[in-house]
Short mmCIF file of C-alpha atoms in Angstrom, two decimals:
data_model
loop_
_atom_site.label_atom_id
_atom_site.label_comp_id
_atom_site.label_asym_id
_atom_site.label_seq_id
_atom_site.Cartn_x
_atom_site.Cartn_y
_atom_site.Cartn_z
CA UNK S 1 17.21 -26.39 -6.97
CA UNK S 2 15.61 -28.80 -9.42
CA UNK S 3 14.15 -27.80 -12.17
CA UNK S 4 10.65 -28.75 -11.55
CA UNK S 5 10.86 -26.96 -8.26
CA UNK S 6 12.44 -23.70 -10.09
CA UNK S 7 9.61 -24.10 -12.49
CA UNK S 8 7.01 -24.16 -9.62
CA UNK S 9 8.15 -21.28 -7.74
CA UNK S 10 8.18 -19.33 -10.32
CA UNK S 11 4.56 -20.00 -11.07
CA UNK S 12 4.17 -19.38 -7.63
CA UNK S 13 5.91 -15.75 -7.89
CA UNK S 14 4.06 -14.99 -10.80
CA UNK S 15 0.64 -15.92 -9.30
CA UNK S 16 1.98 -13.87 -6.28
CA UNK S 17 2.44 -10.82 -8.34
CA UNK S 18 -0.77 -11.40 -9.80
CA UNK S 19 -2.16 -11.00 -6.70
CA UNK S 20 -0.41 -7.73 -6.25
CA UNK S 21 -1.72 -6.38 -9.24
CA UNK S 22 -5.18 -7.28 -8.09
CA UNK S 23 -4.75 -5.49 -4.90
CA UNK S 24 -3.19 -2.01 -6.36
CA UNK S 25 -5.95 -2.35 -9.44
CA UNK S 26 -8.40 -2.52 -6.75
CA UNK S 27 -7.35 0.48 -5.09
CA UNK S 28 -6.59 2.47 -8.39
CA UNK S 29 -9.36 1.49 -9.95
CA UNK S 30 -11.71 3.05 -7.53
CA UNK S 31 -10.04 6.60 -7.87
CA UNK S 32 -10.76 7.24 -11.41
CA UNK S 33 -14.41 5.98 -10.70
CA UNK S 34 -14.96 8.13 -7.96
CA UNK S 35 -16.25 11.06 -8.93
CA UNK S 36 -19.36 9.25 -10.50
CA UNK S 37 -19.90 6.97 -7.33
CA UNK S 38 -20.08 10.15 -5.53
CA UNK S 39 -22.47 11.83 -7.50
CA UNK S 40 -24.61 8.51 -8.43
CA UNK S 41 -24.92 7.44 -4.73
CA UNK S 42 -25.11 11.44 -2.94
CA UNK S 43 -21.66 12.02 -1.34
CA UNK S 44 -20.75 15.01 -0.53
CA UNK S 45 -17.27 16.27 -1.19
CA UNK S 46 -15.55 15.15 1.97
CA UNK S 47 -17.28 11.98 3.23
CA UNK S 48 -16.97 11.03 -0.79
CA UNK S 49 -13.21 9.51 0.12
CA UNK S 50 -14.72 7.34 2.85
CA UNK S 51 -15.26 5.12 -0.44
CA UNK S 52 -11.31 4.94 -0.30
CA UNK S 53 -10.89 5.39 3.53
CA UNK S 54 -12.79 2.93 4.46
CA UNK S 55 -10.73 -0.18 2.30
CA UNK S 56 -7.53 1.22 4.15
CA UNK S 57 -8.68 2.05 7.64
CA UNK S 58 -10.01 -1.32 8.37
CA UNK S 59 -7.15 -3.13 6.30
CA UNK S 60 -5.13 -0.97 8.66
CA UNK S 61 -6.30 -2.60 11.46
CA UNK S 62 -6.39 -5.92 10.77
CA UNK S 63 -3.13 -6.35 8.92
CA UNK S 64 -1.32 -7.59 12.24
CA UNK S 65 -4.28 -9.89 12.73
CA UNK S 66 -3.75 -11.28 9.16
CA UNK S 67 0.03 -11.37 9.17
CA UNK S 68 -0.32 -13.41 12.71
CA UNK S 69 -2.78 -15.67 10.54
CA UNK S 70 -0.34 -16.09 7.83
CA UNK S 71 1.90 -17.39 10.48
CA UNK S 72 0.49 -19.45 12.66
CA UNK S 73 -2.92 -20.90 10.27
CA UNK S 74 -0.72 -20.96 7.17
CA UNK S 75 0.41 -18.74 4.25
CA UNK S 76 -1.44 -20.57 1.20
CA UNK S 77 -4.42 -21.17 3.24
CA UNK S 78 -4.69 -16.76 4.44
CA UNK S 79 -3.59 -16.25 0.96
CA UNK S 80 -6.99 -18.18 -0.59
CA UNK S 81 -9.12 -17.00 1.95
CA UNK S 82 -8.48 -13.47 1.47
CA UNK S 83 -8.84 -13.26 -2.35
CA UNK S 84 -12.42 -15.15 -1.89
CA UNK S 85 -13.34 -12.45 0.68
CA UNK S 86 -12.15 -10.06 -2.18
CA UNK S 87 -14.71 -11.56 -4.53
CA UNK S 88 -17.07 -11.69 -2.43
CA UNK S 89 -16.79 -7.56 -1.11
CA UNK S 90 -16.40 -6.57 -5.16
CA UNK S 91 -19.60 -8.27 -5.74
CA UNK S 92 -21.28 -6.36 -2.85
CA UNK S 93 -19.85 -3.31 -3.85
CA UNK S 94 -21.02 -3.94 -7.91
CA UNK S 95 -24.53 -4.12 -6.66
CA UNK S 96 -24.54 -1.61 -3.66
CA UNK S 97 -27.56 1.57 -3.96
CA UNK S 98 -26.35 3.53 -0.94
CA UNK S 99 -23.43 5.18 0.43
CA UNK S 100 -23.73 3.07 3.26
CA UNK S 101 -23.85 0.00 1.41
CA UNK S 102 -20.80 0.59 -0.91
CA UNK S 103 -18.67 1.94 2.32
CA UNK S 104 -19.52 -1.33 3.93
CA UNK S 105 -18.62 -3.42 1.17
CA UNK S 106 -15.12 -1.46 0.97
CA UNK S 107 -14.76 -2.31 4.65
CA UNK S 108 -15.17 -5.62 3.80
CA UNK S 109 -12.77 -5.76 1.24
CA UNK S 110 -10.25 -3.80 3.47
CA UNK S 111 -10.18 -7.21 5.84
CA UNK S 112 -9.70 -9.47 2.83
CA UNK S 113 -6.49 -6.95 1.52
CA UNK S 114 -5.62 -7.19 5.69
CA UNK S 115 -5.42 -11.18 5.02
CA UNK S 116 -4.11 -10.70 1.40
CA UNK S 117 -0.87 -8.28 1.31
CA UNK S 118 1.11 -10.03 4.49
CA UNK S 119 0.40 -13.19 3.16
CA UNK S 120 1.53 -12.79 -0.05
CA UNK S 121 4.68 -10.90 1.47
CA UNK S 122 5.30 -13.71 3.78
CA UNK S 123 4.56 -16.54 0.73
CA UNK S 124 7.28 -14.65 -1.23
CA UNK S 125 9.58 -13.76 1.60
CA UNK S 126 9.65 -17.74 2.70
CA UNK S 127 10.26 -19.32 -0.91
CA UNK S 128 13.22 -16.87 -1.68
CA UNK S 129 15.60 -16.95 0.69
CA UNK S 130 16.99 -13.06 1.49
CA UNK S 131 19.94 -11.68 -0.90
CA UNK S 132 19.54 -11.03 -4.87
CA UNK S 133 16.52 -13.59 -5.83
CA UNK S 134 14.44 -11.94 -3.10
CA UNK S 135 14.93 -8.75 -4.10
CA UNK S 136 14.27 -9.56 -6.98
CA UNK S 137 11.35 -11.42 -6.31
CA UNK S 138 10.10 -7.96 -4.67
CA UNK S 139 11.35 -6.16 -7.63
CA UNK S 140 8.77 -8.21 -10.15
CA UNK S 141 6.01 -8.30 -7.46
CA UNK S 142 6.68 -4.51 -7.15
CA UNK S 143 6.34 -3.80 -10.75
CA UNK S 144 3.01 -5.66 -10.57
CA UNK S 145 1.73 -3.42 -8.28
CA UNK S 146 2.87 -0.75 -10.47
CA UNK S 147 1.13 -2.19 -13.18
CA UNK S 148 -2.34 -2.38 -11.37
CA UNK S 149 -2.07 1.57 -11.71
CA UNK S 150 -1.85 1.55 -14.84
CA UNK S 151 -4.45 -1.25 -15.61
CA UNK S 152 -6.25 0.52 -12.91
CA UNK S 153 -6.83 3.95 -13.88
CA UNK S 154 -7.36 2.57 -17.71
CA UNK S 155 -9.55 -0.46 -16.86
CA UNK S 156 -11.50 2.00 -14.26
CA UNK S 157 -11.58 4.61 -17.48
CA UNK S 158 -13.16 2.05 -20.27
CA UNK S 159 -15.60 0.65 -17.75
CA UNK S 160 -17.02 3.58 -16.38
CA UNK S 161 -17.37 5.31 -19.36
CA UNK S 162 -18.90 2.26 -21.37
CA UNK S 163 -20.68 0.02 -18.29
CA UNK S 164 -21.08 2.36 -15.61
CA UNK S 165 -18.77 2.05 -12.45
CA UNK S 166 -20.16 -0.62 -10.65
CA UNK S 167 -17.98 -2.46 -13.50
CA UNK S 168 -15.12 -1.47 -11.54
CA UNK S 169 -16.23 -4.11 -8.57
CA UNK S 170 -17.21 -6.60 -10.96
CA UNK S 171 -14.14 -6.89 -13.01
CA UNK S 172 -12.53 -7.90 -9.71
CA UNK S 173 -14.57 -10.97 -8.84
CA UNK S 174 -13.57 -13.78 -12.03
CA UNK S 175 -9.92 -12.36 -10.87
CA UNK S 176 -9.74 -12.63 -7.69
CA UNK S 177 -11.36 -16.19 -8.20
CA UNK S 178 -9.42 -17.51 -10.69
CA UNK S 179 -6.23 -16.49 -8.32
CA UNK S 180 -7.55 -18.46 -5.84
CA UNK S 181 -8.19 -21.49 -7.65
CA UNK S 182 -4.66 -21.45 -9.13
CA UNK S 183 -2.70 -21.15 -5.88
CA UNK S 184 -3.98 -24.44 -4.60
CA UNK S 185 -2.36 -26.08 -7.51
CA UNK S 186 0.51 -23.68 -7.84
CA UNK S 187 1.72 -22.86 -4.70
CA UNK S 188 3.43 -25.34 -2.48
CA UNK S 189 0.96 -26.69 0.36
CA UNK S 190 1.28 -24.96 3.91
CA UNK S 191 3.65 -27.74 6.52
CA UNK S 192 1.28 -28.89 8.85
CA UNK S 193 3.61 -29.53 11.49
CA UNK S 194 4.63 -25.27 11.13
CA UNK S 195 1.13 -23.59 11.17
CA UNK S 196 -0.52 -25.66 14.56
CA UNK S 197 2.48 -24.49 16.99
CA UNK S 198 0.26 -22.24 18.61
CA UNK S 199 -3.26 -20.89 17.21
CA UNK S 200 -3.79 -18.17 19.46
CA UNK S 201 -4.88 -14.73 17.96
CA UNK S 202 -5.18 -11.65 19.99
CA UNK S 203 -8.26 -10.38 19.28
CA UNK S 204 -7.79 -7.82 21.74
CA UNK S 205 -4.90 -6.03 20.46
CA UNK S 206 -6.75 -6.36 17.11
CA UNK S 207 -10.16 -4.47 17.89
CA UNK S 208 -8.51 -1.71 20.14
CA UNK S 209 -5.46 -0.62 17.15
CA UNK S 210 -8.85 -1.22 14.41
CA UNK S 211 -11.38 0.87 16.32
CA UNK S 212 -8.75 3.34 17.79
CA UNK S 213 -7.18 3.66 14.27
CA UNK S 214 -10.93 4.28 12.15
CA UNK S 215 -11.87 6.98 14.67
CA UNK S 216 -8.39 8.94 14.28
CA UNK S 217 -9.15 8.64 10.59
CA UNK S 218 -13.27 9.74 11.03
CA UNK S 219 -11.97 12.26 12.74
CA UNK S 220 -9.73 13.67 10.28
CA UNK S 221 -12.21 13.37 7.61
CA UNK S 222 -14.87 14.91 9.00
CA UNK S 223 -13.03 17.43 11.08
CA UNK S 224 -13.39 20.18 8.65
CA UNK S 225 -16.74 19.73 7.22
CA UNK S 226 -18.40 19.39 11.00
CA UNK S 227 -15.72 21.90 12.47
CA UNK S 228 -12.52 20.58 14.78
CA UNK S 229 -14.15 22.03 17.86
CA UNK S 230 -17.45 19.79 17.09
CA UNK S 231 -18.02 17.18 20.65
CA UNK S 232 -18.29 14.10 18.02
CA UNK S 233 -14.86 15.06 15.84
CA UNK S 234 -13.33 15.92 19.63
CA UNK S 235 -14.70 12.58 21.39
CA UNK S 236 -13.54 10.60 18.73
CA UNK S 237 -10.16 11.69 18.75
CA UNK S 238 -10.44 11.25 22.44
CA UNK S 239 -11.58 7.29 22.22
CA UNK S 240 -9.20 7.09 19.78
CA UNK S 241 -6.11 8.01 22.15
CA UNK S 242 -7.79 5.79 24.84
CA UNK S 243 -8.16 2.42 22.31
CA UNK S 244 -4.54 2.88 21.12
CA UNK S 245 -3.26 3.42 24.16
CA UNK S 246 -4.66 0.04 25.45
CA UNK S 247 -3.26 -1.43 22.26
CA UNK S 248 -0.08 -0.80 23.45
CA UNK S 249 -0.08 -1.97 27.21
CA UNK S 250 -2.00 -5.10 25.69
CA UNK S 251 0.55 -6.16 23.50
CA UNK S 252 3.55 -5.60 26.28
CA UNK S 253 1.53 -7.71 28.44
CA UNK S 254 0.13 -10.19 26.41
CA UNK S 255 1.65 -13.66 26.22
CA UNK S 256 1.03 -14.04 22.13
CA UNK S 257 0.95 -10.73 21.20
CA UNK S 258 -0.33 -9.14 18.05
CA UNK S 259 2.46 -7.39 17.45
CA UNK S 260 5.63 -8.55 19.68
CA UNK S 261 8.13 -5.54 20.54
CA UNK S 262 11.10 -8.00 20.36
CA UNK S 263 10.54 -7.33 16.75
CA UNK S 264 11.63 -3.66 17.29
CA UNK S 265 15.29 -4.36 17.93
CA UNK S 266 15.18 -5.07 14.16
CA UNK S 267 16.38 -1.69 13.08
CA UNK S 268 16.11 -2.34 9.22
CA UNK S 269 12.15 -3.39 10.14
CA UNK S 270 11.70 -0.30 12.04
CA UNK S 271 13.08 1.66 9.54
CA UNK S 272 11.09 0.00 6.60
CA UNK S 273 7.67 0.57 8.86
CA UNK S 274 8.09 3.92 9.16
CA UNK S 275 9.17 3.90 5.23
CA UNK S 276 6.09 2.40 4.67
CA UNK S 277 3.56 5.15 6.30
CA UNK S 278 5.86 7.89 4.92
CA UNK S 279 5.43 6.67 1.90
CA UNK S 280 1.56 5.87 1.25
CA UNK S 281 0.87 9.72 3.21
CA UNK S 282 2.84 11.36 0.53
CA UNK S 283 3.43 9.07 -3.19
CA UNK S 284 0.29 7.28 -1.97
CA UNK S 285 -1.93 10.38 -2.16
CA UNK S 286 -1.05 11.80 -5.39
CA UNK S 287 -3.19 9.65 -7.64
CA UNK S 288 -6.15 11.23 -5.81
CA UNK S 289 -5.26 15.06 -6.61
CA UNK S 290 -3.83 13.58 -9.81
CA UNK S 291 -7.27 12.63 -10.15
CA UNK S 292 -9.04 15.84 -9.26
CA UNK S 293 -6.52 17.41 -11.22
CA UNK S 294 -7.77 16.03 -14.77
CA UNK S 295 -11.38 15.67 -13.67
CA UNK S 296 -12.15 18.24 -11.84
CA UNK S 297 -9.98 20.89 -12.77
CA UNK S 298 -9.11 20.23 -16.41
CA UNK S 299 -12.72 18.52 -16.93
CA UNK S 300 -11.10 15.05 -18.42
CA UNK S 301 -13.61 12.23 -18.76
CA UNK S 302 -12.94 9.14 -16.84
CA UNK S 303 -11.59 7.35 -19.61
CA UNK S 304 -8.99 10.55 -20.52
CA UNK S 305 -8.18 10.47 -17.02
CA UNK S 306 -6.75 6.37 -17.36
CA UNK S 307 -4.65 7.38 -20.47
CA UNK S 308 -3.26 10.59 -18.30
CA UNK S 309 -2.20 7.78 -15.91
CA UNK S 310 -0.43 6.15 -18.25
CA UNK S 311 2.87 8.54 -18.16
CA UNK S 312 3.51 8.13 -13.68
CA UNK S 313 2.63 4.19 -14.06
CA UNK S 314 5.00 3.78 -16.61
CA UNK S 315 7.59 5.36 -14.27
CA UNK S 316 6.68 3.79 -11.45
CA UNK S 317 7.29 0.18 -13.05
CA UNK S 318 10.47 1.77 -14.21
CA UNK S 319 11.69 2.32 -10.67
CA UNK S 320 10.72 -0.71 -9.39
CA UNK S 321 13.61 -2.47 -11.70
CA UNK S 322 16.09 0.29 -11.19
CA UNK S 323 15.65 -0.19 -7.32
CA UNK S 324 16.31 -4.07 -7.27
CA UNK S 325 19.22 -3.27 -9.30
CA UNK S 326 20.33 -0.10 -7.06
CA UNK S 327 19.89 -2.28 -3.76
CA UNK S 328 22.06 -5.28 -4.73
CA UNK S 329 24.86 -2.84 -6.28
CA UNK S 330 24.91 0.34 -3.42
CA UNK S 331 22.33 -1.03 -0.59
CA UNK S 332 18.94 -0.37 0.74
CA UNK S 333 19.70 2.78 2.60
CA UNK S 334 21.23 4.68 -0.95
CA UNK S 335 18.44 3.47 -2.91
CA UNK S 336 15.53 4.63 -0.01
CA UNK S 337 17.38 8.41 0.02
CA UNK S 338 17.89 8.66 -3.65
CA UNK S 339 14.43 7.55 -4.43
CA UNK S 340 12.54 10.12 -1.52
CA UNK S 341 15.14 12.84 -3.14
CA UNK S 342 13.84 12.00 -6.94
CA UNK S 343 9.98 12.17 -5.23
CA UNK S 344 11.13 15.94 -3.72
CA UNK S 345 11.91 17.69 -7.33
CA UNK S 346 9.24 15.71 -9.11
CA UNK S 347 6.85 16.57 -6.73
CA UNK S 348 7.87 19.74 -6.14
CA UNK S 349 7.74 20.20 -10.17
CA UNK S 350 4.24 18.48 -10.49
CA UNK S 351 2.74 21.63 -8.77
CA UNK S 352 3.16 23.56 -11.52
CA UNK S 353 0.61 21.57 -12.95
CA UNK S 354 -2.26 22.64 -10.77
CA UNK S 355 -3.64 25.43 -12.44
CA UNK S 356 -6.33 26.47 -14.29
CA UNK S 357 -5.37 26.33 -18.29
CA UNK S 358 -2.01 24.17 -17.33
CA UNK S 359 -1.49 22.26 -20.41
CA UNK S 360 -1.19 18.20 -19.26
CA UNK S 361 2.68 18.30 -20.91
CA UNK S 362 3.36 20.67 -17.70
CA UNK S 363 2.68 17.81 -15.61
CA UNK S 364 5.03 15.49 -17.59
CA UNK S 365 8.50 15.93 -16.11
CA UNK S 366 7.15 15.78 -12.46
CA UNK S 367 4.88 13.03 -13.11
CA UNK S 368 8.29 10.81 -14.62
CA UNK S 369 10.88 12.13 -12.14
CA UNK S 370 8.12 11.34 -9.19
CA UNK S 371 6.91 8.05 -10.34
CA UNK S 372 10.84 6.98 -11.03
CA UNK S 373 11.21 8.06 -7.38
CA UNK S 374 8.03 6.27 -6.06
CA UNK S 375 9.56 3.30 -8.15
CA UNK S 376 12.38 3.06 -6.16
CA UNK S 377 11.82 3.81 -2.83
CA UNK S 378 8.62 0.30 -3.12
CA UNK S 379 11.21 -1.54 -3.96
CA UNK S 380 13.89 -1.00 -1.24
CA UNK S 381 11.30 -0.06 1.54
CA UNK S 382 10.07 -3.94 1.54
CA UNK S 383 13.82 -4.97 1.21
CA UNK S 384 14.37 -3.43 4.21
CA UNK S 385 10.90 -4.69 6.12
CA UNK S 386 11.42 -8.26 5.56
CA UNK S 387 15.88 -8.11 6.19
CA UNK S 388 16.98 -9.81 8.95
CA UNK S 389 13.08 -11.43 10.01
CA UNK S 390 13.59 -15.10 10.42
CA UNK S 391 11.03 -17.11 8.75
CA UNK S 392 8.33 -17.68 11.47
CA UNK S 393 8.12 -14.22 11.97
CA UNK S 394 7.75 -13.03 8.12
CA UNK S 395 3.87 -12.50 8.69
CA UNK S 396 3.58 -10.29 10.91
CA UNK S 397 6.21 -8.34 10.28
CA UNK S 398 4.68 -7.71 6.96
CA UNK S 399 1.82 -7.23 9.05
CA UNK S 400 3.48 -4.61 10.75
CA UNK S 401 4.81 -2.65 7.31
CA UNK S 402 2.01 -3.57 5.77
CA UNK S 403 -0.68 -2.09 8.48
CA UNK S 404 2.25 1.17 8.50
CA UNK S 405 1.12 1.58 4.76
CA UNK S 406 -2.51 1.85 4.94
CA UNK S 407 -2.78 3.89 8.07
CA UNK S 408 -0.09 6.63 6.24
CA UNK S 409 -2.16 6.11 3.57
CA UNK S 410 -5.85 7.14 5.03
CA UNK S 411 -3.83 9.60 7.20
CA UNK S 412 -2.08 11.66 4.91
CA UNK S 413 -4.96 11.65 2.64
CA UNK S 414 -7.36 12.65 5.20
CA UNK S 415 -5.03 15.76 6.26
CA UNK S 416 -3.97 16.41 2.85
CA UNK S 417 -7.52 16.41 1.40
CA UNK S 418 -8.70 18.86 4.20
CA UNK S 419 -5.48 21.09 3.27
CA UNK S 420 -7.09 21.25 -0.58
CA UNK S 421 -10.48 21.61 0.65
CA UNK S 422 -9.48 24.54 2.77
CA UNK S 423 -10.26 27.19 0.70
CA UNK S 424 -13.97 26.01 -1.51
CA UNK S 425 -16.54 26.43 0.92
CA UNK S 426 -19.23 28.69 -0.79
CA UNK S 427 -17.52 28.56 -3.97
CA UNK S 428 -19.28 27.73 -7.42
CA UNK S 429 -18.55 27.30 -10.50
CA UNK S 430 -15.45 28.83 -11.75
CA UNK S 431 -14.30 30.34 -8.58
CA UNK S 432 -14.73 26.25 -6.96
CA UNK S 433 -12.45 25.49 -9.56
CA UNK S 434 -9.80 27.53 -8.51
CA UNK S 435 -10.20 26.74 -5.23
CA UNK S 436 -9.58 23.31 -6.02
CA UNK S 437 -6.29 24.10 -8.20
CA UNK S 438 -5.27 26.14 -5.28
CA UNK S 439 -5.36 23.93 -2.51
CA UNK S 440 -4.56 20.80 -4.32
CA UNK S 441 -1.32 22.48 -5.46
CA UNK S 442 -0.81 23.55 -1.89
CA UNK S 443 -1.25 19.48 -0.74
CA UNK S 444 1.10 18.59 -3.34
CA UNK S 445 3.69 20.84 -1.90
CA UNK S 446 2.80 19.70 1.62
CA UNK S 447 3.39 15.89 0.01
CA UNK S 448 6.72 17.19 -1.25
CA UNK S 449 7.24 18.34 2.13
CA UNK S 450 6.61 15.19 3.38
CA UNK S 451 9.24 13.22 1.09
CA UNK S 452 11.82 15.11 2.55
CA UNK S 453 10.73 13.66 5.72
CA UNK S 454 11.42 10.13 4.55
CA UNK S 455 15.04 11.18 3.19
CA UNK S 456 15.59 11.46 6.49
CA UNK S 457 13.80 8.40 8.12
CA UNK S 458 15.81 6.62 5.53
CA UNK S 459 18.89 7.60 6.58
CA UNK S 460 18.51 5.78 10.27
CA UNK S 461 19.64 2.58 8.40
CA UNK S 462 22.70 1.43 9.10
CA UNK S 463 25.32 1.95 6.43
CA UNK S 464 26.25 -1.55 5.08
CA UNK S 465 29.48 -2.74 6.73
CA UNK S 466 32.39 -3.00 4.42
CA UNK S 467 34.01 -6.26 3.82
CA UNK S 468 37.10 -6.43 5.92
CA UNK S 469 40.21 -6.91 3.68
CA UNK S 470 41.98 -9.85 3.51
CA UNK S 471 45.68 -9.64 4.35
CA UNK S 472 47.96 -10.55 1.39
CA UNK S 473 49.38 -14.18 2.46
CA UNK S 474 53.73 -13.49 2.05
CA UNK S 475 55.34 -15.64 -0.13
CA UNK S 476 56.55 -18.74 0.69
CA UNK S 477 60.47 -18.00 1.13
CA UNK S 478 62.50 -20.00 -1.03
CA UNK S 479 65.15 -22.24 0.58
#
């Protein structure tokens, strides 16, 4: 590779992981802001996360639909589209005066982050081919991400406190622009002749796996404030069956499908899918109870609550590097068990932290040994996701991990928020509070729990083969 073209992609990569960082800052940013959304605009406790839930449910369900895009209408061309449907939804969301407003504007943004995350996967799985410089590609666009928690929770901190939050939407429109604007110079121009094969999309499989996926999800989150025996929480788990069930006899019969099962002979993609929704149901939903841990329960302000986040985003970006360099030197399949195994006992030891009086240094050795954990197990999950994908079909295979992440993500929040919530109806004051440490402690456990799952989803991967030896060659006999 010439130098000019080594210095362009890795302007490319680093515009890449600046998108990254955009996407998890918008996400993390949001949590720490939360709390005074929800009492600014009138949520109540439960329908308050539908401020998170409804970015990731609808990302959810079009993430195949923008992977497929990414494919066949090109990667730099989804890629700019999506971050100017990012600006556009943070702007909306800045300005919103309703629940309904900002829930619609965090729709919104959850189709630009459906058009934004496979693309940039696919953009960084195409211009490195797979071995050491992809991983680690994925290794700096993974620390990125880790670094949007950290500029996250203390960008979301300083601007709540000192602007308000609707700062927290604003600060993502000059960023999301300015990322735009680069990438047409930056990134290297999408080959015509490789995105107008075919331009069908199937819009089909794409409404019945969005609107069968956001009523599971309303269901869950409003199951135990209207009651799980309610006709609306019961019919919509109903429709819900019925849409996803036609999602899957339309894609086996569909001549382009959304998502095409020949994909799932890929066992390494299989197994990095269901890595994916493991993972955002369990290391996904701990900034959340992190959160109502220091607000809520130890009374932090929002900016005390960034600098708490400090100590697990530090980790986190420290397990992103040590996975890259555990993958190329023991595999993806060590590196997936050992990092769900370090998210068990940090976890596990977190807990301890949910209590009333619990000094924050309690929280310390869970939060490193769980962030070190979530580190590594990001890394090596999209290792495994994009190995053995030929080129064409990078997008929506992304699509596919990618739409696996937000689902586990508004799932396992949605159950694991109605675990914590258990136990606080009728409660005030100091007895609420309580509550809250109780069952958030009891949903961190059940996250724990949940960890131990992936050990073992990990461990499906096939153990690399070893290099067969090479037979000594005799000597040549002397004559």
């Amino acid at each position: 590779m010439s130098v000019p073209d080594q210095r362009r992609t890795a302007g490319s990569l680093a515009l890449l992981a600046l998108a990254q960082l955009i996407f998890s800052l918008d996400l993390n940013i949001v949590y720490v802001a939360l709390p005074d959304i929800g009492a600014d605009l009138g949520f109540s406790g439960q329908t308050q996360q539908w401020v998170i839930s409804a970015y990731v449910v609808l990302a959810g369900g079009f993430l195949l639909l923008g992977g497929r895009a990414a494919d066949l209408l090109g990667r730099r061309r989804t890629f700019v589209a999506a971050l100017t449907v990012y600006a556009l939804s943070s702007l909306a969301g800045g300005l919103a005066g309703a629940p309904g407003v900002i829930i619609a504007a965090r729709a919104v943004q959850g189709i630009g982050g459906a058009l934004l995350l496979p693309s940039t996967l696919s953009l960084l799985n195409t211009l490195f081919e797979e071995g050491p410089r992809r991983n680690r590609a994925l290794a700096v666009w993974g620390g990125a991400g880790a670094s949007g928690l950290t500029v996250g929770a203390l960008l979301g901190g300083v601007l709540t406190q000192a602007f308000g939050w609707p700062a927290v939407f604003f600060v993502n429109v000059p960023l999301a622009g300015l990322v735009a604007v680069a990438a047409l110079f930056v990134i290297p121009d999408d080959r015509r002749g490789a995105v107008r094969e075919r331009r069908r999309f199937d819009l089909p499989g794409a409404l019945t796996v969005t609107g069968g996926a956001t009523l599971l999800v309303f269901g869950l989150v409003q199951g135990p404030e209207a009651g799980w025996t309610d006709p609306l929480i019961i019919g919509a788990f109903a429709v819900a069956a019925v849409l996803l069930a036609a999602f899957a006899a339309v894609e086996a019969r569909g001549a382009d499908p959304l998502m095409p099962f020949g994909l799932l002979r890929n066992r390494s993609l299989v197994v990095g899918v269901a890595t994916t929704f493991v993972f955002m149901g369990t290391f996904g939903a701990l900034p959340y109870f992190l959160t109502v841990l220091f607000q809520n329960v130890h009374g932090y302000s929002a900016l005390e609550t960034g600098l708490a986040f400090l100590v697990p985003s530090v980790a986190i970006a420290t397990g992103t590097q040590l996975g890259e360099r555990m993958v190329g030197r023991l595999g993806t399949r060590p590196t997936l068990v050992t990092g769900f195994a370090a998210g068990v006992a940090g976890t596990a030891a977190l807990a301890a932290g949910f209590a009333i009086g619990a000094a924050f240094l309690t929280t310390v050795p869970g939060l490193v040994v769980s962030g070190v954990g979530q580190g590594l197990v990001w890394t090596a999950m999209w290792i495994a996701a994009s190995t053995g994908v030929a080129p064409e079909r990078q997008g929506v295979a992304n699509g596919m991990a990618s739409t696996a992440l937000n689902l586990g993500n508004a799932i396992g929040l949605a159950v694991l928020t109605a675990v914590a919530n258990a136990g606080t109806g009728g409660r005030t004051g100091d007895l609420l509070r309580a509550a809250i440490a109780d069952g958030s402690r009891t949903a961190v456990l059940l996250a724990a729990a949940g960890m131990a799952a992936g050990t073992l989803v990990a461990l499906a991967l096939r153990r690399p083969r070893a290099a067969a030896p090479v037979p000594a060659q005799t000597p040549p006999v002397e004559v």
